[in-house]
Short mmCIF file of C-alpha atoms in Angstrom, two decimals:
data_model
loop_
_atom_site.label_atom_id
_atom_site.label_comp_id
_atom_site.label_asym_id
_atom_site.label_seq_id
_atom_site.Cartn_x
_atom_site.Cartn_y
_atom_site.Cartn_z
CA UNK A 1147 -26.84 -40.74 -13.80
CA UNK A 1148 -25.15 -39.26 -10.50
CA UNK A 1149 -21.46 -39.35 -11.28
CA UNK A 1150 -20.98 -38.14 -7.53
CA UNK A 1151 -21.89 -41.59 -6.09
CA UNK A 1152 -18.03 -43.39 -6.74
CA UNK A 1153 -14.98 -43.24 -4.24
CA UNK A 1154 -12.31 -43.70 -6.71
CA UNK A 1155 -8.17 -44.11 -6.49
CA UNK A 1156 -5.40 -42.97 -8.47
CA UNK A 1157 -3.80 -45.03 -11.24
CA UNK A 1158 -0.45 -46.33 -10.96
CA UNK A 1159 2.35 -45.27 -8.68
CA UNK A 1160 0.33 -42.19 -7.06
CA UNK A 1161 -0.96 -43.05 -3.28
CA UNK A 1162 -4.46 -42.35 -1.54
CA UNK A 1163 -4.82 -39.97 1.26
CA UNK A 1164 -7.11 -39.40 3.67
CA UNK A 1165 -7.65 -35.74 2.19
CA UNK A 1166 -8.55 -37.09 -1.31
CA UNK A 1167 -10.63 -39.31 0.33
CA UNK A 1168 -12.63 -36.69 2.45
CA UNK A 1169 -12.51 -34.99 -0.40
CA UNK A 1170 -14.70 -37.45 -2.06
CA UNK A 1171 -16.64 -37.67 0.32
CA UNK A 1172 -17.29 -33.99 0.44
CA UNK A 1173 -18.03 -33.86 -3.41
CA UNK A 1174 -21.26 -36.01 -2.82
CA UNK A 1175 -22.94 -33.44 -1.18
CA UNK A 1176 -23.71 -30.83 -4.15
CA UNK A 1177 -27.41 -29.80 -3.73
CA UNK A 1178 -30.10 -31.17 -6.08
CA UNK A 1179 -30.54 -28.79 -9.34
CA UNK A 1180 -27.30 -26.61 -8.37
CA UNK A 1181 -25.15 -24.43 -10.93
CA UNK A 1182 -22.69 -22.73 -10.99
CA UNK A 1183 -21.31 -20.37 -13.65
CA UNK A 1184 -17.81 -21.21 -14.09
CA UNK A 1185 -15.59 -18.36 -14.96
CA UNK A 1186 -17.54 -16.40 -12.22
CA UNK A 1187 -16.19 -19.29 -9.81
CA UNK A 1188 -12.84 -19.00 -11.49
CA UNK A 1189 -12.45 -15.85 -10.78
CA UNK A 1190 -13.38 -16.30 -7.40
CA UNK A 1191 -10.60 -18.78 -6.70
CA UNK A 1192 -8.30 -16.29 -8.40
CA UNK A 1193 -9.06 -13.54 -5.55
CA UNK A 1194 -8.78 -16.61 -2.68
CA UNK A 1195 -6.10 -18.45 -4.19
CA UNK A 1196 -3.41 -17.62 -1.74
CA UNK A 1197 -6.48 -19.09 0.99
CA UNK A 1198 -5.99 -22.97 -0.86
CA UNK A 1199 -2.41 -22.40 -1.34
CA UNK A 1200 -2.59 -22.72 -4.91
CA UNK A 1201 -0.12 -20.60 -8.17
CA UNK A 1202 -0.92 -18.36 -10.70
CA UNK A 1203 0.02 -21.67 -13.08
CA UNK A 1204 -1.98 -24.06 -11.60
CA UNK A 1205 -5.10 -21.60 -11.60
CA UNK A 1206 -3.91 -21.03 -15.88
CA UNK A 1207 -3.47 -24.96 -15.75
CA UNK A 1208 -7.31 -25.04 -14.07
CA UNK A 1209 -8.23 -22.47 -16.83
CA UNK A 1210 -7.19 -24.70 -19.75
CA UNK A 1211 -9.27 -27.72 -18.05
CA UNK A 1212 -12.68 -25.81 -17.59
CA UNK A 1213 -12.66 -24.61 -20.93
CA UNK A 1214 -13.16 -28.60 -21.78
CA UNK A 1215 -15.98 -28.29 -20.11
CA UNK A 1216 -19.16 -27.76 -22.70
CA UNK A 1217 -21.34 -26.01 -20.98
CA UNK A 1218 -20.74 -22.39 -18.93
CA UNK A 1219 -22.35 -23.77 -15.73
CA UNK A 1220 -21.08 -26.08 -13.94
CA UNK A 1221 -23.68 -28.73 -12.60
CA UNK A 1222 -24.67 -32.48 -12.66
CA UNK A 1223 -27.20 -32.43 -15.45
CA UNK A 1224 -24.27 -31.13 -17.65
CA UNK A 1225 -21.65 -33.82 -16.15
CA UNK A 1226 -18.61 -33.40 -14.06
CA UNK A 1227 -15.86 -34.87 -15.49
CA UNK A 1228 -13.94 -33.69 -18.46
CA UNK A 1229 -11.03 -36.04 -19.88
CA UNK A 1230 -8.74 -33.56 -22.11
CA UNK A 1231 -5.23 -35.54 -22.89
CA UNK A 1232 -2.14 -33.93 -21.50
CA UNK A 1233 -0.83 -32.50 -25.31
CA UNK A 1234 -4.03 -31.26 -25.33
CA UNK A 1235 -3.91 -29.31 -21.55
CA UNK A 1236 -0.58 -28.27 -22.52
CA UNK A 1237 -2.07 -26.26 -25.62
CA UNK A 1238 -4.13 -24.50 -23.74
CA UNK A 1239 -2.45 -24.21 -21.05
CA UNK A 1240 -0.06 -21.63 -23.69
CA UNK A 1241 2.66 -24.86 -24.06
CA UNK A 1242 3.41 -25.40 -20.38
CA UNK A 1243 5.57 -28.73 -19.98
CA UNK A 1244 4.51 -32.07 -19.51
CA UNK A 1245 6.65 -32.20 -16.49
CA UNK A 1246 5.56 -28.34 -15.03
CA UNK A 1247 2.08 -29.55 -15.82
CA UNK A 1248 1.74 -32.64 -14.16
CA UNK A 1249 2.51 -31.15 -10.54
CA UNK A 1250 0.12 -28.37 -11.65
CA UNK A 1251 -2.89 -30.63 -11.66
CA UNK A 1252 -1.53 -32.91 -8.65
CA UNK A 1253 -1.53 -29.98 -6.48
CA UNK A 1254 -5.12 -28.87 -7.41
CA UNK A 1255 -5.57 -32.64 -6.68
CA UNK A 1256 -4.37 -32.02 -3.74
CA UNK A 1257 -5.80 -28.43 -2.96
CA UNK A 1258 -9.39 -30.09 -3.32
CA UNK A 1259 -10.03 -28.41 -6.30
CA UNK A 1260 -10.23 -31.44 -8.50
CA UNK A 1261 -10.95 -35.29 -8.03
CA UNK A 1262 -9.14 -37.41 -10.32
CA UNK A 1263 -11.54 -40.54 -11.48
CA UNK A 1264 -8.70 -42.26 -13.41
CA UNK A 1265 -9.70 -45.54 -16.23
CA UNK A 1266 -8.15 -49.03 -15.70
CA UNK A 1267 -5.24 -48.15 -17.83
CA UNK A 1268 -4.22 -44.82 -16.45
CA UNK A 1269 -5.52 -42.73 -19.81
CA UNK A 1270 -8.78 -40.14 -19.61
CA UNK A 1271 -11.42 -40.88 -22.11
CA UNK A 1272 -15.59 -41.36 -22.15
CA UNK A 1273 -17.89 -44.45 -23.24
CA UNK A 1274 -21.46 -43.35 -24.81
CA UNK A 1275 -23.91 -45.09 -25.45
CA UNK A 1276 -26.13 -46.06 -28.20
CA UNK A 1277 -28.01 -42.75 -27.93
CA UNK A 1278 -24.75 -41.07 -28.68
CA UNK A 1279 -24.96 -39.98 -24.51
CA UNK A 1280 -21.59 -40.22 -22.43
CA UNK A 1281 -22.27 -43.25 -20.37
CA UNK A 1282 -19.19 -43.18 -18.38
CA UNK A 1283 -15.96 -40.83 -18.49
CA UNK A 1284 -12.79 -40.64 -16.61
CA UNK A 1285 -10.71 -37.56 -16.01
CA UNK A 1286 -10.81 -34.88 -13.33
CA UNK A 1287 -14.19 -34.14 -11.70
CA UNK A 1288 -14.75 -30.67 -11.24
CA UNK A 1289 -17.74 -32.01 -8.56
CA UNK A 1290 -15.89 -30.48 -5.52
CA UNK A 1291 -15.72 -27.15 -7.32
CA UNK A 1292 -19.65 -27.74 -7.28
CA UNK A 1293 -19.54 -28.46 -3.69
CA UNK A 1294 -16.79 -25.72 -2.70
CA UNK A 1295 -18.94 -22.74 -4.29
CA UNK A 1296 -19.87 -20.98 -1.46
CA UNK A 1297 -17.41 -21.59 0.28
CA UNK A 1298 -15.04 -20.01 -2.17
CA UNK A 1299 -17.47 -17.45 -3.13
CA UNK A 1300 -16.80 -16.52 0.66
CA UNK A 1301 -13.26 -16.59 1.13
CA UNK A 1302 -13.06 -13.95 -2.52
CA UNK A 1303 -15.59 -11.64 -1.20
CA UNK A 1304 -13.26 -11.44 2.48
CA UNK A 1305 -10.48 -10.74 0.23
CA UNK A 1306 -12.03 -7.94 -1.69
CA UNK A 1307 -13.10 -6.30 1.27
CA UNK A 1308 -10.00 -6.20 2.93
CA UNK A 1309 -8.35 -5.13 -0.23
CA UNK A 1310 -10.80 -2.25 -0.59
CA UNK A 1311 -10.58 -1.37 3.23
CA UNK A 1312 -6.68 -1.44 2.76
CA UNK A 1313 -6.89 0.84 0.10
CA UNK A 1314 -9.79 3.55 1.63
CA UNK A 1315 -6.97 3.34 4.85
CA UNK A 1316 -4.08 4.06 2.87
CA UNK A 1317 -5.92 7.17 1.29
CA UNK A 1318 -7.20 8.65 5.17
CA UNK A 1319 -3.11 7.71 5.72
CA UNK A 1320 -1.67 10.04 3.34
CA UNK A 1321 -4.31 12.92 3.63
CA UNK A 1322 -3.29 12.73 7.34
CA UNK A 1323 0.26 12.60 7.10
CA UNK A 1324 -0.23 15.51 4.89
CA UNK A 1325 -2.23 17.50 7.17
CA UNK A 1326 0.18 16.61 9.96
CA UNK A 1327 3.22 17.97 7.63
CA UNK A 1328 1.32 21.16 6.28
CA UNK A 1329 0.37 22.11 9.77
CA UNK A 1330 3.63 21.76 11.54
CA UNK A 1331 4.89 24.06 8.80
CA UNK A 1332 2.58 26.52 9.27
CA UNK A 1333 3.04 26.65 13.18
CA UNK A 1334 6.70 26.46 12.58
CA UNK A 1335 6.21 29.90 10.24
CA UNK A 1336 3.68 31.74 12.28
CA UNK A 1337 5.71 31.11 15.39
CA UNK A 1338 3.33 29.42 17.55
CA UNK A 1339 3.65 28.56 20.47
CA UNK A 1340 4.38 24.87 20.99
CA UNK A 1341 7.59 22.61 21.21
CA UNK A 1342 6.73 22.05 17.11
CA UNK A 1343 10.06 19.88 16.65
CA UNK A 1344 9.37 17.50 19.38
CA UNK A 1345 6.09 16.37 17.50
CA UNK A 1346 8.04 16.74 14.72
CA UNK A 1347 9.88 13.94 15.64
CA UNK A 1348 6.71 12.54 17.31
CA UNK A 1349 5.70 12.50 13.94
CA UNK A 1350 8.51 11.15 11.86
CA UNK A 1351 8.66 7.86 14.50
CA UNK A 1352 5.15 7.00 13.85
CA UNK A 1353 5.84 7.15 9.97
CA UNK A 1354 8.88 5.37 9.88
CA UNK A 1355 7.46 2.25 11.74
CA UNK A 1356 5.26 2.00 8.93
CA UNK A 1357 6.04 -1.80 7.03
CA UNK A 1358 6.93 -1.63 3.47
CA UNK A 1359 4.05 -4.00 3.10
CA UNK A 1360 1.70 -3.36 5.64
CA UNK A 1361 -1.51 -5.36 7.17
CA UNK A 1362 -4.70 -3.57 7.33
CA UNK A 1363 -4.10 -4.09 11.34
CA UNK A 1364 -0.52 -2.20 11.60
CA UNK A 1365 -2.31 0.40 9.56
CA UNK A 1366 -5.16 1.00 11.51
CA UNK A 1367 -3.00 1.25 14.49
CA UNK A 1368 -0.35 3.96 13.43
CA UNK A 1369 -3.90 6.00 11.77
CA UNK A 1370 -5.23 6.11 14.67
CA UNK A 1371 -2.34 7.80 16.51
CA UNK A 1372 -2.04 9.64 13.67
CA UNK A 1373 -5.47 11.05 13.95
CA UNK A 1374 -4.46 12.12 17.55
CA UNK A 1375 -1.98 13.98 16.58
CA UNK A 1376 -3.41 15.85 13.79
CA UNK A 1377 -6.23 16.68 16.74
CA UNK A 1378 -3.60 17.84 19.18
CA UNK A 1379 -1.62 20.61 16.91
CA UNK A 1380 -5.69 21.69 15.14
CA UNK A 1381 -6.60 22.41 19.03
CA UNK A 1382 -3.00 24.35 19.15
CA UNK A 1383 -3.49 26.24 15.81
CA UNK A 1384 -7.02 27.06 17.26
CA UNK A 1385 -5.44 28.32 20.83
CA UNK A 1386 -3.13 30.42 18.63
CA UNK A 1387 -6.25 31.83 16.35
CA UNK A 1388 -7.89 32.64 19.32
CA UNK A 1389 -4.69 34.80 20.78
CA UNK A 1390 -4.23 36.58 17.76
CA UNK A 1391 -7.77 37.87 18.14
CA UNK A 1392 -7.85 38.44 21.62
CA UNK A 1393 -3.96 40.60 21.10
CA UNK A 1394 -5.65 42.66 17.91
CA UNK A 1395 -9.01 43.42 20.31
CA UNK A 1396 -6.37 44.97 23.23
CA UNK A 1397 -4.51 46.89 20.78
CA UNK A 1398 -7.59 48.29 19.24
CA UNK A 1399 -8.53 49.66 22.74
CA UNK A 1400 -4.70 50.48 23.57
CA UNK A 1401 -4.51 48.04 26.22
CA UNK A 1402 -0.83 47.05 27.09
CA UNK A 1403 0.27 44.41 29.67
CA UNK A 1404 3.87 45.19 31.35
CA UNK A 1405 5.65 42.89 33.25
CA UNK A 1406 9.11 43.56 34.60
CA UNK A 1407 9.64 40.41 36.61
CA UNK A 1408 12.46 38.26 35.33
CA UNK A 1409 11.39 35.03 37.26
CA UNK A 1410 8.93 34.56 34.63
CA UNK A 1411 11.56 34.24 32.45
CA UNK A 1412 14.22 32.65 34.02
CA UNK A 1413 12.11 29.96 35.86
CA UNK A 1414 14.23 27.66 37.84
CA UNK A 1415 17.07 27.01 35.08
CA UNK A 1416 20.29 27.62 36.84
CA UNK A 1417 22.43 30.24 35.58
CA UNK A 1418 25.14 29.86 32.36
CA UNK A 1419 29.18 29.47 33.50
CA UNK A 1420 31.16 32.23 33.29
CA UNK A 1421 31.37 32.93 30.07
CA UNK A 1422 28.79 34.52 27.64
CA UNK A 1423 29.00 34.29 24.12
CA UNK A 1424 32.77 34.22 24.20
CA UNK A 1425 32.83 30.03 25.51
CA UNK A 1426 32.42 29.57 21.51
CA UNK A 1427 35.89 31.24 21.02
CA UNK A 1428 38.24 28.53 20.90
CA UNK A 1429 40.89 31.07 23.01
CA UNK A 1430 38.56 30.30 26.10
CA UNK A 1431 38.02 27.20 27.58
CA UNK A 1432 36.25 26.65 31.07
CA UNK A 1433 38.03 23.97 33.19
CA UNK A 1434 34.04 23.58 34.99
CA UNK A 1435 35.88 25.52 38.42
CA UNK A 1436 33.74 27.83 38.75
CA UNK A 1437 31.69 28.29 41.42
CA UNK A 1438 27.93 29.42 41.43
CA UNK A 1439 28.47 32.72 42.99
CA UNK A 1440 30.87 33.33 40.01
CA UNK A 1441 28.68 32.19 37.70
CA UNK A 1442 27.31 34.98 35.11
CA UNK A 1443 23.88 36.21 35.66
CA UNK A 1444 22.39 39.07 33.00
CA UNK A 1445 22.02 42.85 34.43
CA UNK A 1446 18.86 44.41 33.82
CA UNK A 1447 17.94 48.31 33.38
CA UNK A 1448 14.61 49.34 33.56
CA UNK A 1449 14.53 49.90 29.70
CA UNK A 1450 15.50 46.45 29.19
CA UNK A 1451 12.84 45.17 31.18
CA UNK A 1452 10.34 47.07 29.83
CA UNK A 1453 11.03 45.56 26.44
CA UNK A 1454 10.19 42.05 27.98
CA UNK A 1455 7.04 42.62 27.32
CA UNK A 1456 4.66 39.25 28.11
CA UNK A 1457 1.45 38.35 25.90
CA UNK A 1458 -0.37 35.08 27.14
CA UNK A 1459 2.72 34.20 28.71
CA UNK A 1460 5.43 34.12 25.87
CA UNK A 1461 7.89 36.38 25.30
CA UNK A 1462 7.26 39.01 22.33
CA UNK A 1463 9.95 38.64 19.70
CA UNK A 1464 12.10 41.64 19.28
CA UNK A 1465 11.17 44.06 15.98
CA UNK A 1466 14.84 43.34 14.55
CA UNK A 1467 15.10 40.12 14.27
CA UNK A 1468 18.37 38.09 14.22
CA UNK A 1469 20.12 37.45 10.94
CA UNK A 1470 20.68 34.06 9.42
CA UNK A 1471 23.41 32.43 7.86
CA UNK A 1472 23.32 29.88 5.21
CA UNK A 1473 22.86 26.41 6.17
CA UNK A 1474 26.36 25.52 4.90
CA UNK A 1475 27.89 27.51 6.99
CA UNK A 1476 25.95 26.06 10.03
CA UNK A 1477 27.24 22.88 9.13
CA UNK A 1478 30.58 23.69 8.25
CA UNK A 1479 31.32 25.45 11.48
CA UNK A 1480 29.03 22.80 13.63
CA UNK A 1481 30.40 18.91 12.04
CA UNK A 1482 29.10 17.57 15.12
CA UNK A 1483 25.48 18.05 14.16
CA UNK A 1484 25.10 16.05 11.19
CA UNK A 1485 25.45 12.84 13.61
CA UNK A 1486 21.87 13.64 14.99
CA UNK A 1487 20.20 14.37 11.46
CA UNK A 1488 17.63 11.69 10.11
CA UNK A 1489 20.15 8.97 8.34
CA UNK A 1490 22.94 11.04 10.01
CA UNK A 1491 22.28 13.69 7.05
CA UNK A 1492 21.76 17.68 7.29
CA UNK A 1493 20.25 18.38 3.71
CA UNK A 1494 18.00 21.01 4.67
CA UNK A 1495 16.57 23.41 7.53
CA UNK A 1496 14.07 21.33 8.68
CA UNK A 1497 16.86 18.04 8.74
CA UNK A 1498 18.40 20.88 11.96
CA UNK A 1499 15.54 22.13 13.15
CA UNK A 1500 14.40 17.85 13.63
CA UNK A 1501 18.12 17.26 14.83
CA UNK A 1502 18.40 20.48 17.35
CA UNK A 1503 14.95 18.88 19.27
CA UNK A 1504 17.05 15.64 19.88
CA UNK A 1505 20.17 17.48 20.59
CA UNK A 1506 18.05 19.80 23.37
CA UNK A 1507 16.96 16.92 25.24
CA UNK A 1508 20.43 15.12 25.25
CA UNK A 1509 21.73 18.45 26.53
CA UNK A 1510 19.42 18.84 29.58
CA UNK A 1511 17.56 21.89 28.25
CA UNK A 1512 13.84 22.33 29.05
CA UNK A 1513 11.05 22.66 26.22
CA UNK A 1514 10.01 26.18 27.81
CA UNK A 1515 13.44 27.32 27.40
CA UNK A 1516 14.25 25.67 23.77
CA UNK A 1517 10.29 27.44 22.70
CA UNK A 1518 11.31 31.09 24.32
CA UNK A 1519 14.28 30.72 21.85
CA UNK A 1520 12.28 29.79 18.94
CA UNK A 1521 9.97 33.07 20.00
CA UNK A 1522 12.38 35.19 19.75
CA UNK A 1523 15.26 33.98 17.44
CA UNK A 1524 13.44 32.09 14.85
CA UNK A 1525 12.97 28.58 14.71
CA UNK A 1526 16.53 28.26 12.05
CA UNK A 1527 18.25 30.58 14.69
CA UNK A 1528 17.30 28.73 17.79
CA UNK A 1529 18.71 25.92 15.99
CA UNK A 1530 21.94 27.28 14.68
CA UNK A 1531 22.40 28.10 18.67
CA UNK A 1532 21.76 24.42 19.59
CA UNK A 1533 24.06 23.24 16.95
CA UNK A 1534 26.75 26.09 18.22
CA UNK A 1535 26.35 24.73 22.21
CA UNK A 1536 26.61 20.60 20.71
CA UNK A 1537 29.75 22.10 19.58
CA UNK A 1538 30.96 23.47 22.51
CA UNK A 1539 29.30 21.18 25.06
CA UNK A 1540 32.53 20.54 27.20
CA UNK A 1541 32.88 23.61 27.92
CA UNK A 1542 29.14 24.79 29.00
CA UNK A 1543 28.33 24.41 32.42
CA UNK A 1544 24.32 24.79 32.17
CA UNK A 1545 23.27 24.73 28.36
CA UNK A 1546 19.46 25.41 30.00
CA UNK A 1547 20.47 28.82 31.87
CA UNK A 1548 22.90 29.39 28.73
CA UNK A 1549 19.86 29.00 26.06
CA UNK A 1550 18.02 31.23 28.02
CA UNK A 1551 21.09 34.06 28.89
CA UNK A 1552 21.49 33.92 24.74
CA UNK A 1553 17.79 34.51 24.59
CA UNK A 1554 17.64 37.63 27.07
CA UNK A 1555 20.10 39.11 24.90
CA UNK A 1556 18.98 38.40 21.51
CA UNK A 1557 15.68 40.04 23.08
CA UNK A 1558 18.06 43.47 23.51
CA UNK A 1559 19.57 43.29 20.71
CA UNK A 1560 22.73 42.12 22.18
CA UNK A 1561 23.55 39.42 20.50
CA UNK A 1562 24.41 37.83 17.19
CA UNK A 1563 24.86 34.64 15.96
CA UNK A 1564 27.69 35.56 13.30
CA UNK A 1565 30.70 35.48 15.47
CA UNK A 1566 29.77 32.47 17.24
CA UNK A 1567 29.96 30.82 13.83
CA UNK A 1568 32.48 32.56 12.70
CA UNK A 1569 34.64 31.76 15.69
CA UNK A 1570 33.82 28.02 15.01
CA UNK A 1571 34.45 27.70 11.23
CA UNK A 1572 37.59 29.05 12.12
CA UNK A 1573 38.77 26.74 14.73
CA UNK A 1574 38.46 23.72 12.22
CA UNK A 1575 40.18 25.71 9.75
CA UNK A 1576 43.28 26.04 12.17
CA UNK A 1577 42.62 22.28 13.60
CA UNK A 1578 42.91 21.66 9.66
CA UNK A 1579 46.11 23.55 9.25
CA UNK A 1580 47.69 22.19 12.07
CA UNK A 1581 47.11 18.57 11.00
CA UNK A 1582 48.16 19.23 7.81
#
């Protein structure tokens, strides 16, 4: 008997659609001699679910109604329509409600799941015949299920291989944003050349436009320029490799380079206002009168030049290097800093170091200039100078020719970074007093 060959309409109250009719129409189509295993297909429509708009309790209330069905596969020779009572659903179905279950099975209904082949009086039961063979049965048809196989067989394997190309993503994501991370730290220790908190930053951007819950698109997008990056600071490490070999062959063969020309160094930055290292005392203030001929512009000896000695174009740091102070100082002496830190937070050096790059390009000062103080400070010094001139900005005419007049000095071994902050911490402590 085909069981396919019926269009059928619900008992009672519930209306007809044109889906449950194409539906129908689409059941009658299940290939001669075709089977499906059943919990394979179940599972199946558990990985596409979201694809027929279906729950997780309808597919438990779908569940309960194929295990009514006798046989494991699925076909016409073993009948399509089981005709379980609703106490009896609701059983297996681990007690769901009459009421919860009910709109379960209308929306697999109306999903296309199911086809409901309801009796005369509303109730689901089979006839047999003499033989002791069902001759006719009313229920739900599990015929489009039949039908839908491939189709849904389809839509689960799409899922899984987006979910497993999500996940392999996610994995080259984090090894890269690793390597990124390790790297910059080891360019920010060996002193390489390099504006190394700009891509810093570069870097942080591209992670924080990361969604919480990502699509395999977004993701492929941000690896990508990801993978660019990570390309960009390996050729830079390389270029650096490749210096340090070429500076140990010249000093095997004693092979020094002099250069006493200042215009290297100075470039075309104009030069600082009229006051040095004293603008951070809060006894001086400059009004901005000052005219460029007045403006302060470093002396040089011919033994301070010849400590400017130039490798492969950057400055050599000087053998004793500056000392540092402890980050709560920095911040207790320089407030004004904290606005610029990720989440308007300082918590640690590499919060200033990230908050001096954006404070360098809001004060006007070149990456060349911002580097040569990295070279020969430190990377925390250069900073704790950025965060000393944000402090002080009012009052500094050029903070490009004033980075680099700090870093000619520091190179001499004129300079030090304690009384600048010194000078500050105790300017709040008087603005403190005074308020109090």
């Amino acid at each position: 008997m085909n069981n396919t060959n019926f269009i059928t309409t619900p008992f009672g109250r519930r209306s007809m659609t044109l889906g449950m009719l194409s539906n129908q129409y689409d059941a009658k189509d299940i290939e001669p001699g075709k089977s499906i295993d059943k919990w394979k297909l179940f599972r199946a429509l558990c990985e596409a679910r979201n694809v027929y708009g279906i729950s997780d309790r309808a597919l438990a209330v779908l569940n309960a109604l194929l295990s009514f069905y006798p046989e494991n596969a699925l076909s016409e020779e073993n009948g399509l329509v089981v005709f379980p009572s609703n106490a009896q659903l609701s059983l297996r179905a681990h007690g769901i409600a009459p009421a919860t279950l009910r709109r379960h099975l209308a929306a697999l209904v109306a999903a296309g799941l199911l086809i409901r082949k309801d009796s005369p009086n509303g109730k689901r039961y089979a006839r047999r015949d003499r033989s002791g063979e069902i001759d006719e049965a009313y229920g739900f048809s599990v015929a489009s299920l039949i039908a839908r196989a491939d189709e849904i067989f389809a839509h689960a394997a799409v899922i899984v291989a987006d979910r497993q190309r999500l996940r392999i993503t996610k994995e080259r994501l984090s090894i890269c944003r690793r390597d990124i991370t390790k790297l910059i730290e080891t360019a920010l220790q060996e002193q390489a050349p390099g504006d190394w908190m700009m891509i810093q930053a570069t870097f942080q951007s591209m992670v924080e436009a990361i969604p919480r819950a990502p699509h395999i698109r977004d993701l492929d997008s941000v690896l990508e320029e990801l993978e660019m990056l990570r390309s960009e600071i390996v050729i830079r490490l390389e270029k650096q490799l490749e210096t340090q070999k070429q500076s140990a062959i010249e000093s095997q063969t004693e092979r020094h380079i002099q250069n006493t020309d200042l215009k290297n160094i100075l470039e075309s930055e104009p030069a600082t206002s009229t006051q040095p290292v004293q603008d951070f005392m809060p006894d001086h203030t400059d009004n901005g009168s000052s005219s460029e001929k007045d403006s302060y512009r470093p002396s040089a000896s011919m033994d301070d030049k010849r400590r400017l000695t130039v490798s492969e174009g950057s400055i050599i740091p000087s053998v004793q290097p500056l000392k540092s102070f402890p980050l709560d100082l920095v911040i207790q002496a320089c407030p004004e800093v904290v606005s610029y830190g990720y989440g308007g937070r300082v918590q640690s050096w590499r919060d200033l170091m990230a908050a001096a790059t954006v404070i360098r390009t809001m004060l006007g000062i070149s990456p060349s200039a911002y580097q040569d103080a990295c070279d020969i400070m430190g990377p925390q010094n250069a900073a704790t100078v950025i965060a000393c001139m944000l402090q002080r900005a009012e009052h500094i005419n050029s903070a490009g020719g004033y980075l680099r007049n700090l870093t000619q000095r520091a190179q001499r071994g004129e300079f030090a970074i304690g009384p600048m902050l010194m000078a500050l911490a105790r300017s709040h402590s008087s603005i403190g007093r005074d308020a109090a």
